[in-house]
Amino acid sequence: MTTSLLIVQILNGLQFGILLFLVAAGLTLVFGVMDFINLAHGVQYMLGAYLAVTFVGLTGNFLLGLALALAAALLIGLALEFLVFRHLYERDHLDQVLATFGLILLLNQGVKIIWGAAPLSVPVPEFLTGSVRLMDGILYPVYRFALIGSGLAVGGLLWFIVEKTRTGMLLRAGASNASMVSALGVDIRKLFMVVFAFGTMLAGFAGAMAAPILSVEPGMGDTVLILAFVVIVVGGIGSIRGAFVGALIVGLVDTLGRSFMNDLLRLFMSAPSARATGAALSSMLIYLVMAIVLFVRPEGLLPAKGRS
Amino acid sequence: MSLAPAPADVALAEAARPAAPPRRRPLIAILLFLTLAAMPLAVSLGVPAHWLTLVTRAMIFAIAALSLDLILGVGGLVSFGHAAFIGIGAYATGIMITEGRSEALLILPVILAACALFAAITGAVSLRTRGVAFIMITLAFGQMAYFLAQALSAYGGDDGLTLYERSTLAGFKPFANRTSFYYVTLATLAGCYALISTIVASRFGRALRAARENATRVTVTGYDVGRIRLVAYVISGMIAGLSGFLLANQTDFVSPAFISWQRSGELIFMVVLGGVGSLHGAIIGALAYLFAEDVLSGWTEHWRVIFGPLIVLFVLFTRGGLVGIIGKLASRFGSRRDD
């Protein structure tokens, strides 16, 4: 276990955490304001990636393709809101879970029909290729830095909107008491649409940004969705700050666990049994972290204010 | 002291209340079991033989759905990780058969103990939360079991584990023959149904159901709601483990896909499709689900494109599940004894 490897893996963990944050932020926002649990959030991330594949391929320009993919993701999201989600806000969580589960089945299979089951990829844009030299012998790809940077920028923007603007004030008010906000004359349906559009864009953006470094395949959203759940539970449901902290914890623990668990176990185990135990343990690690956090603080690390 | 549900959400409670009008519902259950018992006879009279395999598989899932209904329907706890228990049962069976211990009387105690342990640990953590957090956490624990199964490289890992023989039961081989397998499964299902019905009707079951409506009131009445829920969760997990044993024997194969979160979602859908909290609804839901899957996947490999929207439409436009629909039809025909 060398220092350079450690630094690279910490950066990888950060980058993974930022990606998870983008997905989890939308999920927790929608849940916090609308009390709506949207399992289809993961497939919206997947759609973002697939749309990026198509539009970057069509235009040959990464930024233009990204913008078109985001617009298309938003349109699909709003269509889903209009057709399905809108009718579920008043229902109990069981109905929401089931209906959005149905959408997952539809969209995962639909993607297979349209784009095929084989993994696709997006080429890394030319102006972001190459690597940065951090120290002697440590190179790190520019694109991954760009991903960390843009993720942080979006996170900062989100913080600004939620904390400093009128819309954000309504969001926070809606999260504490939606019916009161409605009684004060705010069009709550419009507010819900805005929140939902935010969430969809965040998930689509995460998917599109992940497309050049991950393989784009059906079901890629499911893994991310479940990790986003872990993030939200660790951070505190409905809390964006919590989602940020939770995402970094999950991203780092998962990445570092996968790369160093073997070496750690090798200290007191034979190589083959360390490999077997390490594989099992490192894939379970984040769930163990979640269990510990819940055991100590059932409401999460940074629970949203004003929710009971 | 009455433990009647609070009038708060009457519509929901009406849709979900188990065994409320006492006469008609057991009648449906009796008809259901009689039909199931007559199935092999129907096959010998010309019904397609693969139906027997299909109904066996459906009954295996019905056992799991039934156990889920105890915590989801009666207890109001939406567990999204129930497939983990099927997986534990299936993997314990697969591993023990591979190691040359194929006697069910040896395997079953191991399954029950393993499921009880897993349920006790994950239940103790996840029951500290309510509502959506509970859904997310059970989903995460289910996923943990999934990755654990993937990491079991000695027993197939990602590819799964093929079984070259089936279990014996006290030295006999009831799982080798399709018809006797059918009857063993039916007997297990009937036993589980009787057990869970008894639990639901007991003081414990009433406290569990009442805690769904108003946990504070039940606590004030002197019950330890947390412990009641945990016990129900453990019982439910152990019963689902039994279905894993049968499933591994029927498919001669065990793989991480048994534990995938889609499987847990399907189990929830079976319960809701049949009618939440009515117990026999879970059985009807499982049968309907597997028949629908069989028919649709016969049409196209992309059957999920049809099935997904069907789930959405079902949730949006029906309440009370198939049992509710049957009840409505029955009351239209037999309006004389109606309420």
XYZ file of C-alpha atoms in Angstrom:
647
model
C 0.000 0.000 0.000
C 1.839 3.055 -1.230
C 1.062 6.712 -0.632
C 0.561 7.431 -4.299
C -1.994 4.676 -4.622
C -3.719 5.979 -1.512
C -3.940 9.505 -2.969
C -5.326 8.237 -6.259
C -7.898 6.114 -4.475
C -8.946 8.994 -2.233
C -9.515 11.096 -5.360
C -11.497 8.237 -6.905
C -13.562 8.007 -3.744
C -14.209 11.750 -3.821
C -15.249 11.589 -7.438
C -17.598 8.672 -6.751
C -18.987 10.507 -3.735
C -19.691 13.633 -5.806
C -21.539 11.533 -8.360
C -23.597 9.927 -5.610
C -24.292 13.360 -4.153
C -25.795 14.597 -7.415
C -28.166 11.628 -7.492
C -28.944 11.641 -3.783
C -29.528 15.410 -3.656
C -32.379 15.190 -6.158
C -33.853 12.189 -4.395
C -33.718 13.724 -0.948
C -35.048 17.072 -2.225
C -38.064 15.429 -3.821
C -38.642 13.370 -0.737
C -38.106 16.261 1.656
C -40.510 18.634 -0.053
C -43.084 16.288 -1.520
C -42.916 13.321 0.852
C -42.601 11.272 -2.302
C -40.304 8.275 -2.589
C -39.223 7.993 -6.194
C -37.555 4.687 -7.020
C -37.489 5.754 -10.665
C -34.832 8.339 -9.799
C -32.165 5.765 -10.642
C -33.515 5.145 -14.123
C -33.573 8.891 -14.679
C -29.839 8.847 -14.000
C -29.532 5.996 -16.488
C -31.554 7.933 -19.065
C -29.188 10.877 -18.640
C -26.281 8.615 -19.551
C -28.037 7.080 -22.567
C -29.182 10.456 -23.842
C -25.597 11.685 -23.538
C -24.473 8.705 -25.635
C -26.983 9.607 -28.336
C -26.594 13.374 -28.394
C -22.809 13.452 -28.059
C -22.711 10.926 -30.891
C -25.086 13.009 -33.032
C -23.505 16.400 -32.479
C -19.910 15.267 -32.076
C -19.584 17.935 -29.404
C -19.535 16.999 -25.726
C -20.891 20.224 -24.259
C -23.652 20.602 -26.844
C -24.556 16.927 -26.435
C -24.616 17.340 -22.665
C -26.962 20.312 -22.915
C -29.304 18.488 -25.298
C -29.236 15.376 -23.089
C -30.174 17.473 -20.064
C -33.036 19.107 -21.923
C -34.323 15.738 -23.104
C -33.976 14.255 -19.605
C -35.973 17.161 -18.248
C -38.711 16.657 -20.840
C -38.998 12.950 -20.053
C -39.033 13.717 -16.341
C -41.806 16.267 -16.714
C -43.812 13.853 -18.849
C -43.495 11.209 -16.138
C -44.503 13.758 -13.518
C -47.574 14.692 -15.518
C -48.615 11.126 -16.332
C -47.773 9.234 -13.150
C -46.071 10.957 -10.221
C -48.612 13.757 -9.889
C -51.288 11.206 -9.043
C -49.144 9.602 -6.358
C -48.274 12.548 -4.099
C -51.347 12.002 -1.948
C -50.956 8.218 -1.819
C -49.114 6.247 0.845
C -45.507 5.222 0.421
C -46.385 1.668 -0.541
C -48.274 2.875 -3.626
C -45.445 5.242 -4.540
C -42.866 2.469 -4.222
C -44.884 0.089 -6.370
C -45.797 2.511 -9.141
C -42.248 3.778 -9.493
C -41.033 0.167 -9.390
C -43.280 -0.481 -12.385
C -41.647 2.452 -14.163
C -38.213 0.956 -13.485
C -39.221 -2.308 -15.145
C -40.581 -0.385 -18.123
C -37.633 1.969 -18.570
C -34.872 -0.602 -17.987
C -36.410 -2.827 -20.623
C -37.263 0.093 -22.894
C -33.636 1.184 -22.881
C -32.647 -2.360 -23.860
C -35.036 -2.245 -26.818
C -33.875 1.167 -28.041
C -30.124 1.053 -27.360
C -29.505 -2.696 -27.023
C -28.280 -4.654 -24.016
C -24.551 -4.254 -24.728
C -22.665 -1.613 -22.720
C -22.077 1.676 -24.546
C -19.700 4.507 -23.820
C -19.134 8.189 -24.503
C -15.665 9.314 -25.552
C -13.966 11.652 -23.107
C -14.173 15.146 -24.658
C -10.941 16.221 -26.291
C -10.330 19.307 -24.175
C -10.546 17.154 -21.031
C -8.309 14.266 -22.106
C -4.888 13.661 -20.646
C -3.716 13.564 -17.074
C -2.510 15.934 -14.439
C 0.794 15.244 -12.687
C 0.170 15.551 -8.971
C 3.522 14.408 -7.648
C 6.349 12.289 -8.894
C 4.769 9.313 -10.592
C 1.170 10.203 -9.737
C -0.966 11.002 -12.743
C -4.692 11.633 -12.493
C -7.073 12.025 -15.470
C -8.247 15.565 -16.180
C -11.793 14.405 -16.845
C -12.154 13.043 -13.326
C -10.974 16.358 -11.925
C -13.516 18.082 -14.155
C -16.183 15.774 -12.772
C -15.244 16.570 -9.175
C -15.134 20.275 -10.010
C -18.447 20.410 -11.850
C -20.100 18.318 -9.146
C -18.877 20.703 -6.474
C -20.044 23.649 -8.581
C -23.520 22.157 -8.955
C -23.566 21.421 -5.241
C -22.615 25.033 -4.531
C -25.310 26.288 -6.876
C -27.848 24.066 -5.180
C -26.804 25.387 -1.787
C -27.140 28.958 -3.076
C -30.602 28.332 -4.506
C -31.891 26.571 -1.427
C -30.412 28.954 1.125
C -30.361 32.357 -0.592
C -33.211 32.641 -3.092
C -36.950 33.034 -2.774
C -37.566 29.708 -4.513
C -35.221 28.061 -2.047
C -37.084 29.660 0.827
C -40.320 28.188 -0.494
C -38.605 24.824 -0.856
C -37.470 24.868 2.736
C -40.872 26.017 3.884
C -42.500 23.292 1.815
C -40.228 20.698 3.364
C -41.290 21.711 6.868
C -44.988 22.142 6.223
C -46.358 21.885 2.695
C -49.998 22.529 3.560
C -49.100 25.719 5.428
C -47.176 27.003 2.398
C -50.180 26.210 0.255
C -52.489 28.034 2.653
C -50.285 31.126 2.367
C -51.144 31.377 -1.301
C -48.238 29.590 -2.952
C -49.151 27.360 -5.869
C -47.903 24.111 -4.357
C -48.319 22.161 -7.594
C -46.023 24.555 -9.388
C -43.543 24.318 -6.527
C -43.652 20.528 -6.771
C -43.022 20.735 -10.517
C -39.994 22.944 -9.925
C -38.610 20.601 -7.271
C -39.179 17.621 -9.467
C -37.538 19.317 -12.441
C -34.517 20.081 -10.236
C -34.279 16.475 -9.123
C -34.566 15.133 -12.647
C -31.920 17.515 -13.962
C -29.520 16.566 -11.174
C -29.948 12.849 -11.847
C -29.671 13.364 -15.602
C -26.575 15.518 -15.170
C -24.930 12.884 -12.969
C -25.700 10.195 -15.527
C -24.405 12.241 -18.443
C -21.211 13.178 -16.598
C -20.642 9.561 -15.576
C -21.109 8.301 -19.149
C -17.469 8.851 -20.275
C -15.978 6.972 -17.295
C -18.550 4.248 -16.613
C -20.060 1.773 -19.018
C -23.574 2.821 -19.996
C -25.822 -0.210 -19.636
C -29.366 -1.159 -18.615
C -29.699 -1.435 -14.858
C -26.851 1.004 -14.169
C -29.362 3.206 -12.394
C -30.446 0.518 -9.942
C -27.061 0.235 -8.258
C -26.788 3.988 -7.975
C -30.328 4.276 -6.635
C -29.629 1.884 -3.788
C -26.336 3.602 -2.971
C -28.209 6.916 -2.996
C -30.631 5.443 -0.466
C -27.725 4.494 1.757
C -26.370 8.033 1.368
C -29.706 9.572 2.321
C -30.212 7.313 5.304
C -26.679 7.996 6.550
C -26.974 11.744 5.993
C -30.521 12.235 7.230
C -33.648 12.095 5.099
C -34.600 15.353 3.375
C -31.321 17.094 4.208
C -29.108 18.279 1.356
C -26.147 18.934 3.643
C -26.648 15.426 4.971
C -26.698 14.046 1.445
C -23.367 15.759 0.744
C -21.656 14.395 3.845
C -23.269 10.978 3.416
C -22.230 10.796 -0.249
C -18.595 11.576 0.544
C -18.561 8.990 3.346
C -20.119 6.305 1.159
C -17.924 7.154 -1.829
C -14.701 7.088 0.177
C -15.535 4.043 2.302
C -16.600 2.017 -0.714
C -13.631 2.945 -2.898
C -10.993 2.611 -0.192
C -12.580 -0.584 1.119
C -12.449 -2.192 -2.297
C -8.832 -1.253 -2.893
C -7.277 -1.849 0.506
C -9.391 -4.480 2.269
C -7.301 -7.299 0.791
C -4.013 -5.807 1.944
C -5.446 -5.097 5.362
C -6.671 -8.659 5.811
C -3.402 -10.061 4.476
C -1.763 -8.809 7.662
C -3.431 -11.576 9.618
C -4.713 -14.078 7.026
C -3.383 -16.252 4.245
C -3.596 -14.733 0.765
C -6.482 -16.819 -0.677
C -8.716 -16.501 2.362
C -7.928 -12.784 2.554
C -9.018 -12.423 -1.048
C -12.296 -14.259 -0.442
C -13.092 -12.462 2.814
C -11.975 -9.145 1.382
C -14.301 -9.392 -1.595
C -17.266 -10.192 0.636
C -16.405 -7.659 3.302
C -15.630 -4.740 0.994
C -18.925 -5.044 -0.858
C -20.768 -5.109 2.467
C -18.753 -2.315 4.052
C -21.048 0.630 3.268
C -24.060 -1.285 4.529
C -22.220 -1.956 7.763
C -21.410 1.762 8.009
C -25.093 2.504 7.445
C -26.122 0.034 10.130
C -23.691 1.571 12.617
C -24.848 5.117 11.863
C -28.466 4.071 12.258
C -27.746 2.273 15.458
C -26.136 5.367 16.956
C -28.323 8.022 15.285
C -31.529 6.631 13.742
C -32.341 10.051 12.237
C -29.034 10.241 10.319
C -25.917 12.353 10.771
C -27.304 15.751 9.711
C -31.095 15.511 9.811
C -33.136 18.230 8.116
C -34.416 20.938 10.404
C -38.096 21.191 11.085
C -38.881 17.552 10.344
C -39.913 15.239 13.088
C -59.697 -3.232 26.578
C -60.361 -3.049 22.899
C -57.552 -2.770 20.411
C -59.761 -1.560 17.582
C -57.924 0.514 14.959
C -58.137 4.261 15.226
C -60.607 5.749 12.749
C -57.828 7.866 11.224
C -57.318 6.459 7.767
C -60.469 4.485 7.355
C -60.211 3.989 3.605
C -56.763 2.489 3.871
C -57.681 0.395 6.876
C -60.769 -0.912 5.117
C -58.731 -1.945 2.132
C -56.101 -3.598 4.240
C -57.813 -4.966 7.312
C -57.258 -8.695 7.545
C -60.163 -11.088 7.979
C -62.625 -8.342 8.857
C -66.042 -9.778 7.920
C -65.431 -13.263 9.256
C -67.546 -15.475 7.023
C -66.837 -14.812 3.373
C -63.072 -14.588 3.393
C -62.255 -18.042 4.760
C -64.677 -19.317 2.120
C -62.430 -17.859 -0.580
C -59.419 -19.401 1.156
C -61.078 -22.831 1.347
C -62.072 -22.655 -2.318
C -58.542 -21.596 -3.159
C -56.939 -24.532 -1.365
C -59.476 -27.009 -2.789
C -58.700 -25.761 -6.286
C -54.990 -26.100 -5.640
C -55.440 -29.609 -4.254
C -57.400 -30.642 -7.350
C -54.720 -29.333 -9.700
C -52.801 -32.630 -10.248
C -56.132 -34.316 -10.976
C -56.895 -31.640 -13.564
C -53.507 -32.279 -15.134
C -54.234 -35.994 -15.428
C -57.503 -34.993 -17.132
C -55.759 -32.924 -19.779
C -54.722 -29.526 -18.399
C -51.211 -28.745 -19.751
C -48.628 -30.535 -17.604
C -46.319 -27.548 -17.292
C -49.053 -25.882 -15.276
C -48.156 -28.209 -12.429
C -44.583 -26.886 -12.414
C -45.853 -23.335 -12.766
C -48.324 -23.653 -9.905
C -45.669 -25.304 -7.725
C -43.400 -22.341 -8.386
C -46.279 -19.950 -7.739
C -47.027 -21.656 -4.422
C -43.367 -21.384 -3.434
C -43.529 -17.648 -4.033
C -46.904 -17.573 -2.314
C -45.196 -18.811 0.867
C -42.757 -15.900 0.682
C -45.523 -13.411 -0.190
C -47.621 -14.737 2.692
C -44.775 -14.187 5.118
C -44.256 -10.690 3.728
C -47.956 -9.968 4.215
C -47.524 -10.603 7.942
C -45.161 -7.652 8.336
C -46.278 -5.519 5.385
C -50.020 -6.011 5.480
C -50.696 -6.747 9.113
C -47.767 -4.880 10.629
C -47.683 -1.991 8.142
C -43.905 -2.318 7.705
C -42.966 -2.054 4.028
C -39.933 -4.323 3.831
C -38.114 -4.047 0.517
C -35.520 -6.694 1.292
C -37.606 -9.792 1.722
C -35.914 -11.671 -1.105
C -32.845 -11.889 1.144
C -34.613 -14.554 3.209
C -35.493 -16.575 0.117
C -31.832 -16.264 -0.786
C -30.612 -17.432 2.614
C -32.919 -20.436 2.419
C -31.871 -21.231 -1.133
C -28.147 -20.794 -0.497
C -28.201 -22.825 2.718
C -29.911 -25.589 0.742
C -27.514 -25.303 -2.175
C -24.396 -25.253 -0.032
C -25.474 -28.166 2.153
C -26.490 -30.299 -0.832
C -23.145 -29.510 -2.484
C -21.403 -30.597 0.701
C -23.328 -33.864 0.655
C -25.888 -33.085 3.330
C -29.111 -33.274 1.376
C -31.448 -34.411 4.174
C -34.163 -31.791 4.652
C -34.365 -32.524 8.363
C -30.753 -31.326 8.587
C -31.122 -28.413 6.184
C -34.334 -26.909 7.525
C -33.099 -26.211 11.070
C -30.035 -24.512 9.578
C -32.243 -22.359 7.360
C -34.580 -21.414 10.176
C -31.673 -20.496 12.453
C -29.850 -18.512 9.761
C -32.981 -16.594 8.747
C -33.885 -15.898 12.358
C -30.380 -14.580 13.022
C -30.307 -12.380 9.917
C -33.812 -11.084 10.659
C -32.998 -10.386 14.288
C -29.873 -8.379 13.444
C -31.190 -6.436 10.439
C -34.591 -6.039 12.096
C -33.080 -4.617 15.263
C -31.340 -1.931 13.203
C -34.019 -1.151 10.627
C -36.946 -1.147 13.045
C -35.343 1.817 14.759
C -36.718 3.830 11.857
C -40.165 4.342 10.371
C -41.752 4.836 7.007
C -39.524 5.662 4.089
C -36.295 5.136 6.010
C -37.435 1.605 6.809
C -38.072 0.942 3.113
C -34.633 2.225 2.163
C -32.816 0.340 4.902
C -34.440 -3.008 4.244
C -33.609 -2.468 0.579
C -29.998 -1.808 1.507
C -29.764 -4.899 3.711
C -31.274 -6.976 0.939
C -28.620 -5.629 -1.379
C -25.967 -6.495 1.175
C -27.124 -10.115 1.101
C -27.032 -9.970 -2.698
C -23.397 -8.851 -2.770
C -22.502 -11.419 -0.140
C -23.919 -14.147 -2.383
C -21.958 -12.725 -5.328
C -18.787 -12.902 -3.261
C -19.298 -16.595 -2.398
C -16.812 -17.695 -5.050
C -16.513 -21.194 -3.568
C -20.214 -21.688 -4.319
C -20.538 -20.257 -7.801
C -20.210 -16.548 -7.036
C -21.847 -14.447 -9.702
C -22.653 -17.438 -11.931
C -24.704 -19.274 -9.349
C -24.565 -22.819 -8.115
C -26.017 -25.806 -9.964
C -27.377 -28.592 -7.766
C -26.912 -32.149 -8.969
C -29.312 -33.761 -6.548
C -32.389 -32.787 -4.590
C -33.078 -33.001 -0.893
C -34.439 -36.058 0.795
C -37.084 -35.832 3.480
C -36.571 -38.305 6.329
C -34.925 -40.615 3.772
C -37.788 -40.422 1.254
C -37.505 -38.561 -2.032
C -40.651 -36.448 -2.366
C -38.822 -33.797 -4.389
C -37.822 -36.177 -7.168
C -41.354 -36.510 -8.511
C -43.357 -33.595 -9.865
C -46.662 -34.537 -8.276
C -45.274 -35.327 -4.842
C -43.220 -32.100 -4.965
C -46.494 -30.339 -5.710
C -48.225 -31.812 -2.692
C -45.302 -31.151 -0.338
C -45.345 -27.510 -1.471
C -49.105 -27.288 -1.074
C -48.890 -28.791 2.417
C -46.158 -26.316 3.362
C -48.218 -23.439 2.015
C -51.322 -24.606 3.888
C -49.290 -25.030 7.068
C -47.809 -21.541 6.757
C -51.242 -20.096 6.023
C -52.703 -21.780 9.117
C -49.768 -20.642 11.242
C -49.894 -17.018 10.096
C -53.706 -16.906 10.373
C -53.403 -18.144 13.937
C -50.739 -15.547 14.700
C -52.859 -12.764 13.204
C -55.911 -13.807 15.193
C -53.964 -14.060 18.438
C -53.473 -11.308 20.982
C -49.970 -10.819 19.547
C -51.358 -10.409 16.029
C -53.974 -7.948 17.148
C -51.353 -5.877 18.926
C -49.200 -5.947 15.771
C -52.132 -4.800 13.643
C -53.152 -2.161 16.153
C -49.585 -0.812 16.215
C -49.882 -0.183 12.486
C -52.827 2.106 13.148
C -51.538 3.806 16.258
C -48.291 2.688 17.841
C -48.527 5.150 20.716
C -51.882 3.823 21.838
C -50.620 0.257 21.782
C -47.573 1.274 23.797
C -49.759 2.998 26.356
C -51.863 -0.147 26.603
C -48.766 -1.879 27.902
C -47.276 -3.617 24.867
C -43.682 -3.321 23.776
C -44.324 -2.342 20.139
C -40.668 -2.604 19.132
C -40.408 -6.160 20.408
C -43.723 -7.209 18.821
C -42.565 -5.893 15.450
C -39.173 -7.541 15.767
C -40.731 -10.917 16.609
C -43.085 -10.597 13.636
C -40.129 -9.689 11.414
C -38.179 -12.749 12.586
C -41.149 -15.108 12.094
C -41.724 -13.654 8.649
C -38.083 -14.111 7.683
C -38.025 -17.728 8.846
C -41.099 -18.599 6.790
C -39.629 -16.923 3.709
C -36.535 -19.086 4.252
C -38.709 -22.184 3.773
C -39.720 -20.956 0.342
C -36.032 -20.585 -0.483
C -35.504 -24.262 0.383
C -38.316 -25.322 -1.966
C -37.190 -22.939 -4.711
C -33.624 -24.277 -4.706
C -34.962 -27.827 -4.954
C -37.353 -26.984 -7.745
C -34.934 -25.075 -9.958
C -31.876 -27.251 -9.113
C -30.012 -23.974 -9.123
C -29.180 -21.116 -6.781
C -27.896 -17.707 -7.852
C -27.545 -14.153 -6.549
C -30.479 -13.223 -8.811
C -32.729 -14.919 -6.213
C -31.862 -12.052 -3.860
C -31.970 -9.162 -6.327
C -33.966 -6.163 -5.221
C -36.307 -6.611 -8.176
C -37.313 -9.898 -6.588
C -38.178 -8.068 -3.371
C -40.210 -5.588 -5.386
C -42.051 -8.422 -7.103
C -42.939 -9.919 -3.724
C -44.403 -6.594 -2.620
C -46.375 -6.431 -5.832
C -47.747 -9.954 -5.281
C -49.010 -8.908 -1.851
C -50.569 -5.688 -3.126
C -51.958 -7.391 -6.237
C -53.806 -9.908 -4.099
C -54.902 -7.483 -1.428
C -52.769 -6.193 1.430
C -53.240 -7.812 4.827
C -55.754 -10.457 3.831
C -53.251 -13.397 3.776
C -55.078 -15.454 1.156
C -54.736 -12.366 -1.032
C -50.970 -12.908 -1.003
C -51.493 -16.426 -2.341
C -53.873 -15.224 -5.051
C -51.455 -12.413 -5.882
C -48.526 -14.818 -6.267
C -50.557 -17.124 -8.510
C -51.784 -14.226 -10.638
C -48.291 -12.743 -10.876
C -46.619 -15.964 -12.017
C -49.356 -16.742 -14.512
C -49.133 -13.215 -15.929
C -45.352 -13.522 -16.143
C -45.676 -16.890 -17.861
C -48.167 -15.616 -20.426
C -46.422 -12.310 -21.143
C -42.936 -13.789 -21.386
C -44.384 -16.319 -23.821
C -45.377 -13.423 -26.080
C -42.169 -11.419 -26.004
C -38.823 -11.381 -24.290
C -39.503 -7.718 -23.563
C -42.489 -8.596 -21.395
C -41.393 -6.126 -18.711
C -42.296 -3.285 -21.081
C -45.895 -4.468 -20.788
C -45.721 -5.550 -17.174
C -44.235 -2.318 -15.797
C -47.084 -0.101 -17.046
C -49.582 -2.720 -15.833
C -48.184 -2.321 -12.316
C -48.458 1.472 -12.591
C -52.055 1.288 -13.829
C -52.949 -1.221 -11.143
C -51.621 1.075 -8.416
C -53.273 4.167 -9.872
C -56.716 2.730 -10.514
C -57.478 -0.098 -8.115
C -57.735 -0.333 -4.367
C -57.860 -3.422 -2.222
C -56.290 -5.767 -4.770
C -57.844 -8.829 -6.359
C -59.390 -9.926 -3.065
C -61.179 -6.573 -2.880
C -62.424 -6.996 -6.446
C -63.596 -10.558 -5.734
C -65.309 -9.297 -2.584
C -67.100 -6.561 -4.522
C -68.251 -9.018 -7.181
C -69.379 -11.488 -4.540
C -71.359 -8.843 -2.701
C -73.016 -7.787 -5.954
C -74.192 -11.342 -6.566
C -75.078 -12.173 -2.999
C -76.476 -8.849 -1.835
C -78.857 -10.509 0.609
C -76.248 -11.093 3.279
C -74.394 -7.898 2.768
C -73.341 -5.085 5.009
